[in-house]
XYZ file of N, CA and C in Angstrom:
603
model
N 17.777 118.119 101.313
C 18.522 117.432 100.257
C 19.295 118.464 99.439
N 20.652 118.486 99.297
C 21.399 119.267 98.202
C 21.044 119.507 97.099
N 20.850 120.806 97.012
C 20.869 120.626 94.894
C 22.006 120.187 94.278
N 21.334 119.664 92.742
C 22.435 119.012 92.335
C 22.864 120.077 91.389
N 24.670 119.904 90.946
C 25.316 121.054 90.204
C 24.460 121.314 89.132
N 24.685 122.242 88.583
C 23.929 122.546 87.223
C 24.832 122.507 85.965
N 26.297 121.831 86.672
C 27.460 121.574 85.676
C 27.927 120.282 85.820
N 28.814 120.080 85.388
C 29.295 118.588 84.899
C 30.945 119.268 85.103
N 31.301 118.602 86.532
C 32.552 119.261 86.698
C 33.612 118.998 85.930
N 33.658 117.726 85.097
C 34.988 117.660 84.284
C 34.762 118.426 82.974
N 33.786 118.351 82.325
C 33.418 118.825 81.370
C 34.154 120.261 81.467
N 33.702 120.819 82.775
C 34.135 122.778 82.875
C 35.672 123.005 83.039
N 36.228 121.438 83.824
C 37.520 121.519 83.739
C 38.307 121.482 82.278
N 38.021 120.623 81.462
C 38.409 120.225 80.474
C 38.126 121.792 79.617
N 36.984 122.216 79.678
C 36.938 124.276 78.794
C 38.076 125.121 79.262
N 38.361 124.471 80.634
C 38.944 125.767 81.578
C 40.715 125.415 80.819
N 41.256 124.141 80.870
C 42.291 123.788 80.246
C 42.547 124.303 79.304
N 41.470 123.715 78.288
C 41.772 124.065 76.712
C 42.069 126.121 76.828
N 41.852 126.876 77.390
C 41.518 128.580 77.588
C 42.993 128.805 78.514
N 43.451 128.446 79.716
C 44.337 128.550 79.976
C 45.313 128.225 78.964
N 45.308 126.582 78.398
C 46.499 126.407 77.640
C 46.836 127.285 76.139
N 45.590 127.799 75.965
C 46.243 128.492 74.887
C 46.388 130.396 75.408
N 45.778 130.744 76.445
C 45.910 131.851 76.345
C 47.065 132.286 78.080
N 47.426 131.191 78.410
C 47.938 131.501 79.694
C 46.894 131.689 80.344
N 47.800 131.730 82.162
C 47.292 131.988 83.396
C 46.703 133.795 83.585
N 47.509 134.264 83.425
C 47.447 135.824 83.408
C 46.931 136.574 82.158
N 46.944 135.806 81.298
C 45.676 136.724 80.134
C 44.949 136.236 79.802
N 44.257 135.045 80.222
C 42.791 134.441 80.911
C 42.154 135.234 81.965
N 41.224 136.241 81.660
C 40.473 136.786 82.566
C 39.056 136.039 83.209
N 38.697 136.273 83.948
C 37.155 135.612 84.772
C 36.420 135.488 83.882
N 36.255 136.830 82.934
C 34.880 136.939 82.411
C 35.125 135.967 80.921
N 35.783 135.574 80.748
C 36.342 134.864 79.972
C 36.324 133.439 80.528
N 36.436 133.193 81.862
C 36.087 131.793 82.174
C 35.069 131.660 82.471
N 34.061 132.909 82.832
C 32.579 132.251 82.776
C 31.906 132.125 81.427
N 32.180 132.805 80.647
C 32.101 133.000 78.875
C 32.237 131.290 78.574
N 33.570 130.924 78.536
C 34.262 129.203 78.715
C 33.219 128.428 79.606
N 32.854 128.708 80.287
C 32.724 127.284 81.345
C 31.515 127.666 81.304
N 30.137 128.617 80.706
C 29.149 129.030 80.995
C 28.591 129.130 82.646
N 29.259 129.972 83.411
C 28.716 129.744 84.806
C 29.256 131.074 85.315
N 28.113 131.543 86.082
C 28.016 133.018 86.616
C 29.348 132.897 87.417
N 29.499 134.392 88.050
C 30.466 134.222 88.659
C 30.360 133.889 89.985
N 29.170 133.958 90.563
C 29.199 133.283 91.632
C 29.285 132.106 92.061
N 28.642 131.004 90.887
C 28.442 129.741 90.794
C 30.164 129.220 90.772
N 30.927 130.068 89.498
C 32.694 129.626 89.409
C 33.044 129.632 90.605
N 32.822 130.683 91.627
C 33.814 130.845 92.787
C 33.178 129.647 93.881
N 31.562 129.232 93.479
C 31.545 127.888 94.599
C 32.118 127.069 94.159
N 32.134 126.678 93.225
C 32.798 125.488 92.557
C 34.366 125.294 92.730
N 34.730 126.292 92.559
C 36.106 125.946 92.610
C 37.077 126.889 93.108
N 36.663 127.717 93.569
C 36.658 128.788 95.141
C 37.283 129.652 94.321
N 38.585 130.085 93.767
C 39.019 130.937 93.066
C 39.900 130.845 91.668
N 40.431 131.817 90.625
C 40.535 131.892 89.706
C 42.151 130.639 89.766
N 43.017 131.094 90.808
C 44.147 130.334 90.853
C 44.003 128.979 91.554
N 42.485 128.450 92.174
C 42.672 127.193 92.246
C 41.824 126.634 90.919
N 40.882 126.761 90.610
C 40.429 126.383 89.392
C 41.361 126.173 88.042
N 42.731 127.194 88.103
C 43.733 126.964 87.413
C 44.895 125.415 87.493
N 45.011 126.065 89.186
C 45.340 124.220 89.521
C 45.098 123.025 89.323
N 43.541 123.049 89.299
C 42.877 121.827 89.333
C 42.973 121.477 87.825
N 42.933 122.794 86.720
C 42.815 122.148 85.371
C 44.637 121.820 84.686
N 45.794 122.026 85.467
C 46.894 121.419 85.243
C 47.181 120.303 85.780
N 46.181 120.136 87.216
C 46.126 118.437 87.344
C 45.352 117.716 86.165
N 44.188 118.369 85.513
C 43.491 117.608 84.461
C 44.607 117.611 83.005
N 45.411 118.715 83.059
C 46.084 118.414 81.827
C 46.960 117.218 81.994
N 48.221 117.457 83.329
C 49.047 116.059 83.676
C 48.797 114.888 83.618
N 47.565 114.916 83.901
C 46.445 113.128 83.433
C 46.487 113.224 82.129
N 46.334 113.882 81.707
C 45.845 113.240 80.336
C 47.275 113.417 79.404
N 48.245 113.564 80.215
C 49.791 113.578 79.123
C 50.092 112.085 79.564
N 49.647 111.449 81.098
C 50.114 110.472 81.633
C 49.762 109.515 80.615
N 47.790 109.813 80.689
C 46.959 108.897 79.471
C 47.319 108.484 78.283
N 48.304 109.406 77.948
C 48.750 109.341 76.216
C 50.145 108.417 76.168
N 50.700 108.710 77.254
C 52.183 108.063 77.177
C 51.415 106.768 77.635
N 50.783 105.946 78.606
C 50.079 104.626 78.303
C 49.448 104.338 77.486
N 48.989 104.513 76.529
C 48.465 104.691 75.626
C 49.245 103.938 74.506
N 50.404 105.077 74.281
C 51.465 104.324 73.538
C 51.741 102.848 74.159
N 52.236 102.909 75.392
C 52.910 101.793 76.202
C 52.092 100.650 75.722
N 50.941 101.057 75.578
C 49.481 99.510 75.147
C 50.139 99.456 74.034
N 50.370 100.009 72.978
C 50.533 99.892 71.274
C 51.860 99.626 70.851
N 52.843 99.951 71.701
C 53.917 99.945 71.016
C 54.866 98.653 71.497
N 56.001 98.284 70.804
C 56.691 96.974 71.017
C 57.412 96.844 72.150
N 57.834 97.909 72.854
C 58.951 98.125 73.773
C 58.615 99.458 74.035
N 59.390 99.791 75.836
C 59.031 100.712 76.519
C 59.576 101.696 75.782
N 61.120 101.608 75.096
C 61.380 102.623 74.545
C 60.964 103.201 73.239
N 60.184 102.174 72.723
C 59.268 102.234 71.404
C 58.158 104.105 71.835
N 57.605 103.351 72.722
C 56.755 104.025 73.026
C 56.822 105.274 73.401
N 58.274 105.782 74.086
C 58.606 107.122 74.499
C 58.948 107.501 73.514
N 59.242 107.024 72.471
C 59.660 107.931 70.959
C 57.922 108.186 70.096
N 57.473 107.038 70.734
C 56.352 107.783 69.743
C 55.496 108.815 70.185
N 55.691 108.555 71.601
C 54.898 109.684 72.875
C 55.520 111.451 72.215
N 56.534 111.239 72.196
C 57.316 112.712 72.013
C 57.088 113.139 70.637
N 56.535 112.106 69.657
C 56.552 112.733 68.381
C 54.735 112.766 68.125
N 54.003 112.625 69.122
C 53.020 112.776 69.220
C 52.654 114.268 70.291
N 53.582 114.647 71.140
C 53.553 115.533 71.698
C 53.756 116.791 70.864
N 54.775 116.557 70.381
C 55.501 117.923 69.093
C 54.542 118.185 67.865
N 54.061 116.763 67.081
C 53.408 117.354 65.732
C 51.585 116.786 65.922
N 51.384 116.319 67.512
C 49.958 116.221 66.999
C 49.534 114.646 66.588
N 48.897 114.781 66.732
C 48.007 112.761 66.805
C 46.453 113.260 66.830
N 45.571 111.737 66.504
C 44.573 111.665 66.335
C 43.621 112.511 67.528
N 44.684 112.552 68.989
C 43.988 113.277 70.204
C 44.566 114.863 70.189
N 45.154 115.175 69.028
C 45.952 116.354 69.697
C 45.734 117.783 68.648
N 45.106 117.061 67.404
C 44.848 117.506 66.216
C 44.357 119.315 66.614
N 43.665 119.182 67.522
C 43.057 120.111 67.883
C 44.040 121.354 69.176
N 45.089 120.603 69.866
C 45.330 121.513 70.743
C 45.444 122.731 70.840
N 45.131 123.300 71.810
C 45.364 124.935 71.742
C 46.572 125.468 71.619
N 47.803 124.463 72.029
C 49.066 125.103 72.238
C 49.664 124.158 71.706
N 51.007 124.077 70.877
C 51.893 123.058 70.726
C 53.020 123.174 72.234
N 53.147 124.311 73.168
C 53.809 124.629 73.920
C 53.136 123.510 75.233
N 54.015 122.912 75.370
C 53.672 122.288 77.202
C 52.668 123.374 78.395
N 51.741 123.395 78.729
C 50.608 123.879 79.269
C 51.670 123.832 80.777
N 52.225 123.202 81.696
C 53.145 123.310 82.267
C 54.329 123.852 82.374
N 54.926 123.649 81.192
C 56.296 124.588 80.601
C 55.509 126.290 80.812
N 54.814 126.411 80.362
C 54.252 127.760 79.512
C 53.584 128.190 81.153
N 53.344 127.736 82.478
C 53.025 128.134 83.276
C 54.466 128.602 84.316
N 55.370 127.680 84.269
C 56.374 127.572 85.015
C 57.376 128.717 84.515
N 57.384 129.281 82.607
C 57.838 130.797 82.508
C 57.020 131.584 82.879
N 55.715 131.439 83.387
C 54.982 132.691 83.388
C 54.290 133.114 84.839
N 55.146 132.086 85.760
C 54.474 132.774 87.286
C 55.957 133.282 87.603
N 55.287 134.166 89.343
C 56.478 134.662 89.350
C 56.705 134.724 90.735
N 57.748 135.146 91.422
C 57.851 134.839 92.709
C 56.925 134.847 93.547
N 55.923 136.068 93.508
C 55.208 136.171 94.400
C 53.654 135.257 94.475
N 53.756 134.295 93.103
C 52.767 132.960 93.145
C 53.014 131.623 93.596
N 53.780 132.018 94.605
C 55.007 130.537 94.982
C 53.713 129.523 94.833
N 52.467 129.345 95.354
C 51.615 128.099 94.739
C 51.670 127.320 93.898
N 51.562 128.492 92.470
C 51.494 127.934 91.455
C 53.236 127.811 91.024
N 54.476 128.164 91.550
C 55.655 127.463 91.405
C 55.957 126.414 91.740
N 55.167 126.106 92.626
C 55.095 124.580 93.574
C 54.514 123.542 93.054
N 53.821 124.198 92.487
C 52.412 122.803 91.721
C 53.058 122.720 90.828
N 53.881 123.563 89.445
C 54.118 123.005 88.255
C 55.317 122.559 88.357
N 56.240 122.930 89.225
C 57.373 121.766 89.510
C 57.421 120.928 90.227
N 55.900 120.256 90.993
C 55.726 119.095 91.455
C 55.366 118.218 89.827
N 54.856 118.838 89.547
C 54.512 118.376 88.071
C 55.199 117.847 87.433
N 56.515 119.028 86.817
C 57.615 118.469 86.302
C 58.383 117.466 86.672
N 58.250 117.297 88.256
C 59.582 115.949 88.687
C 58.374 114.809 88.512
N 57.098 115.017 88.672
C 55.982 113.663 88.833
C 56.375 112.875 87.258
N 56.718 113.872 86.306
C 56.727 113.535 84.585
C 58.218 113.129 84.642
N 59.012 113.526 85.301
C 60.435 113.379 85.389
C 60.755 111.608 85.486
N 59.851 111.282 86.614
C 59.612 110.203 87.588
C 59.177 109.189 86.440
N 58.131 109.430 85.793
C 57.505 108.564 84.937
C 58.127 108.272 84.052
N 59.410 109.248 83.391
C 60.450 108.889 82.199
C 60.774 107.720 83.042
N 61.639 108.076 83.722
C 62.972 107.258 85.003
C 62.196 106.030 84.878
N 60.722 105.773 85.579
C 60.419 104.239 85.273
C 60.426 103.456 84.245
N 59.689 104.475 82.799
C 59.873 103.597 81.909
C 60.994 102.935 81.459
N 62.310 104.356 81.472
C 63.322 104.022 81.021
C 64.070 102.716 81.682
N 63.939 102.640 83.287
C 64.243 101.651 83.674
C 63.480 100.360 83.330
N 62.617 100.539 83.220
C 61.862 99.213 82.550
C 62.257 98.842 81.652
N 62.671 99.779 80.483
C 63.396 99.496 79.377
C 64.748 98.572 79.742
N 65.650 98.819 80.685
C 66.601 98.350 80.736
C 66.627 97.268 81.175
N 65.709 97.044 82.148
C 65.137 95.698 82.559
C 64.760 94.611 81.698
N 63.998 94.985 80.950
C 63.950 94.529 79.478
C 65.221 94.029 78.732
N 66.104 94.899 78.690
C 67.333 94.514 77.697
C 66.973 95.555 76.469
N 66.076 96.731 76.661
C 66.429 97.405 75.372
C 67.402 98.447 75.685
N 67.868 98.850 76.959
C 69.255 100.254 77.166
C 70.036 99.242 77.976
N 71.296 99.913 77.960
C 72.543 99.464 78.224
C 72.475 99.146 79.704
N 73.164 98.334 80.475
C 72.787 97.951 81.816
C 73.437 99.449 82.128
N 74.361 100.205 81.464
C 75.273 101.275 82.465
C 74.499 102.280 82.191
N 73.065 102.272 81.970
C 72.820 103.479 81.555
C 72.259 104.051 82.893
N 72.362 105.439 83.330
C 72.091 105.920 84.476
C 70.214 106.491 83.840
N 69.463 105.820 84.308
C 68.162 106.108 83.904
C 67.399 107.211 84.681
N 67.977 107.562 86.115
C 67.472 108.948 86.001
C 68.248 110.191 85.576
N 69.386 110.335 85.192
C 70.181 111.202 84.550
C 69.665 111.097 83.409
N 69.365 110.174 82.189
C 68.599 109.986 80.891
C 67.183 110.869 81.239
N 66.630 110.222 82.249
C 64.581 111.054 82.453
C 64.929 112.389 82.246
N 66.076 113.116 83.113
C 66.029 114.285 82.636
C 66.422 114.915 81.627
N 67.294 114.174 80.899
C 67.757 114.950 79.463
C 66.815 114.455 78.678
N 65.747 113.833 79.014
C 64.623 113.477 77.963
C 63.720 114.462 78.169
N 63.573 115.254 79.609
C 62.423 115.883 79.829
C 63.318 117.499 79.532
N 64.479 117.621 79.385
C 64.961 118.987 78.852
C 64.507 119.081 77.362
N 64.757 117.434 76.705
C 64.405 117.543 75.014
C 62.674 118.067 74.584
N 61.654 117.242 75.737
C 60.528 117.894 75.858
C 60.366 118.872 76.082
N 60.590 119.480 76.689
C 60.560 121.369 77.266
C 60.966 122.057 76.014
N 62.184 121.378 75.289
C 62.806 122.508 74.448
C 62.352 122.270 73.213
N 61.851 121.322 72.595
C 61.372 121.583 71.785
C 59.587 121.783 71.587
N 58.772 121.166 73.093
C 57.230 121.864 72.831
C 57.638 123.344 72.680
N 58.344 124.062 73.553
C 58.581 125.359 73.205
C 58.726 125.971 72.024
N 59.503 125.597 71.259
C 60.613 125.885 69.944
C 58.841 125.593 69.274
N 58.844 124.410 68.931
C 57.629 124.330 68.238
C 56.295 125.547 68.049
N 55.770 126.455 69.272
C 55.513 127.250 69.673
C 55.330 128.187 68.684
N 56.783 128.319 68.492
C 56.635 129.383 67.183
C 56.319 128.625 65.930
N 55.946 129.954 64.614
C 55.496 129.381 63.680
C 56.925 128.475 62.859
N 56.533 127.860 63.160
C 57.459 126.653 62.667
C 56.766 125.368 61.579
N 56.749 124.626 60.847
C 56.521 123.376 60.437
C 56.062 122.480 60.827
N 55.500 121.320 60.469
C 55.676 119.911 60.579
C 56.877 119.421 59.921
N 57.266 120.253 58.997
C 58.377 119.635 58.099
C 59.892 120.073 58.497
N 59.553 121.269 59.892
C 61.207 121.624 60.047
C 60.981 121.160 61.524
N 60.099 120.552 61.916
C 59.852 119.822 63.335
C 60.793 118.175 63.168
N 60.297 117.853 62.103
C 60.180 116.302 61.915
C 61.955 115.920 62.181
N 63.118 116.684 61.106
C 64.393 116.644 61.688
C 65.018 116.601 63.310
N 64.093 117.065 63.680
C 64.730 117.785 65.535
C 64.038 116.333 65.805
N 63.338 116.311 65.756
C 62.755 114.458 66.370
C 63.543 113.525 66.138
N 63.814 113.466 64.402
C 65.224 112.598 64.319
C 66.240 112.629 65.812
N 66.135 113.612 65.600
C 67.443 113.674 66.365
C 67.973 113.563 67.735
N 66.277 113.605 68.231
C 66.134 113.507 69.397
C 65.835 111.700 69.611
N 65.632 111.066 68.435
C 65.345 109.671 68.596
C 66.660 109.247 68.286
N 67.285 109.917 67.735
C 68.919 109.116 67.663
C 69.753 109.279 68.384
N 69.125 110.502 69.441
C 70.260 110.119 70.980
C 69.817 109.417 71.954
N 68.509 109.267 72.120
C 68.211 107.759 72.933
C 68.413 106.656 72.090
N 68.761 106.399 70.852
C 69.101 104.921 70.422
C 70.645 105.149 70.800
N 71.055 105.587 71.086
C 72.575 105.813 71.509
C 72.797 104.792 72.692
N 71.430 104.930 73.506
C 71.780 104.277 74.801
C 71.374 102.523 74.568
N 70.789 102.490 73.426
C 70.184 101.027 73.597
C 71.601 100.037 73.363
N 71.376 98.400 73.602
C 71.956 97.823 73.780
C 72.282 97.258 71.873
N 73.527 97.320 71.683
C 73.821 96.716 70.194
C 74.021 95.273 70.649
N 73.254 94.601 69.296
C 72.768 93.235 68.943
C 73.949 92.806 68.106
């Protein structure tokens, strides 16, 4: 009969996230993820064979749980496009789930400047990433239009991506020591060029 783990695999994923996302891929050392995840180093490398797949696996756990938040909204809010404005201003300054994050910087963004040619893996995984999030604008937005809240001419995957450039550029920007109070303008502003596209009543 197998022994059973002596860990709780999401639990170690969810330490391993929070340590990558705030300190990066490359100045996250081992001894530092067994420190994090309490588990020898032999036990880390069965579990999750090495330092760069264990990294993988916890940017699939972060991408879930950005998916989680943008449904989330979608449950609460009036309209699809309701909800992508509140998603993004929950991404930038923080919500009841976020109060705590390690990074205001995209955990994806912040991987995709920091590998480099010779990790083509991990170039592969975070820009499968990026078009999977790309994808998920494009539906809502089309749903939106379906709806009647954007213009029938609106090209909704040309919009996903200038929505997901506005995400990139400002989790970044945010990054630095910046505000809540010199954040809150750039949101304006970023909510008054998608009302650009909605349909006038």
């Amino acid at each position: 009969m197998p022994r059973a783990a002596k860990y709780d695999r999401r639990i170690a994923l969810d330490k391993a996230v929070a340590l990558f996302w705030a300190r990066g891929y490359h100045a996250t050392s081992l001894k530092q993820l067994e420190q994090a995840l309490d588990m020898r180093p032999g036990s880390l490398y069965a579990a999750f064979g090495s330092k760069q797949s264990l990294f993988m696996e916890a940017l699939d756990v972060y991408a879930v749980q950005m998916v989680n938040q943008l449904e989330s909204h979608l449950d609460s809010a009036h309209s699809p496009l309701l909800a992508l404005q509140s998603f993004l201003r929950e991404l930038v300054l923080g919500g009841a789930a976020q109060d705590e994050a390690p990074a205001r910087a995209c955990m994806i963004v912040k991987t995709l400047m920091e590998v480099t040619e010779e990790e083509e893996p991990l170039s592969i995984k975070v820009n499968e990433l990026l078009a999977d999030m790309e994808e998920i604008f494009e539906d809502l937005l089309t749903r939106s239009r379906r709806e009647g809240e954007l213009r029938a001419d609106v090209d909704c995957a040309r919009l996903a991506r200038l929505v997901q450039v506005q995400v990139m550029g400002l989790r970044s920007y945010a990054q630095r020591q910046v505000t809540s109070k010199e954040l809150e303008p750039l949101l304006t502003d970023i909510n008054g060029l998608l009302d650009t596209y909605r349909v006038r009543h």
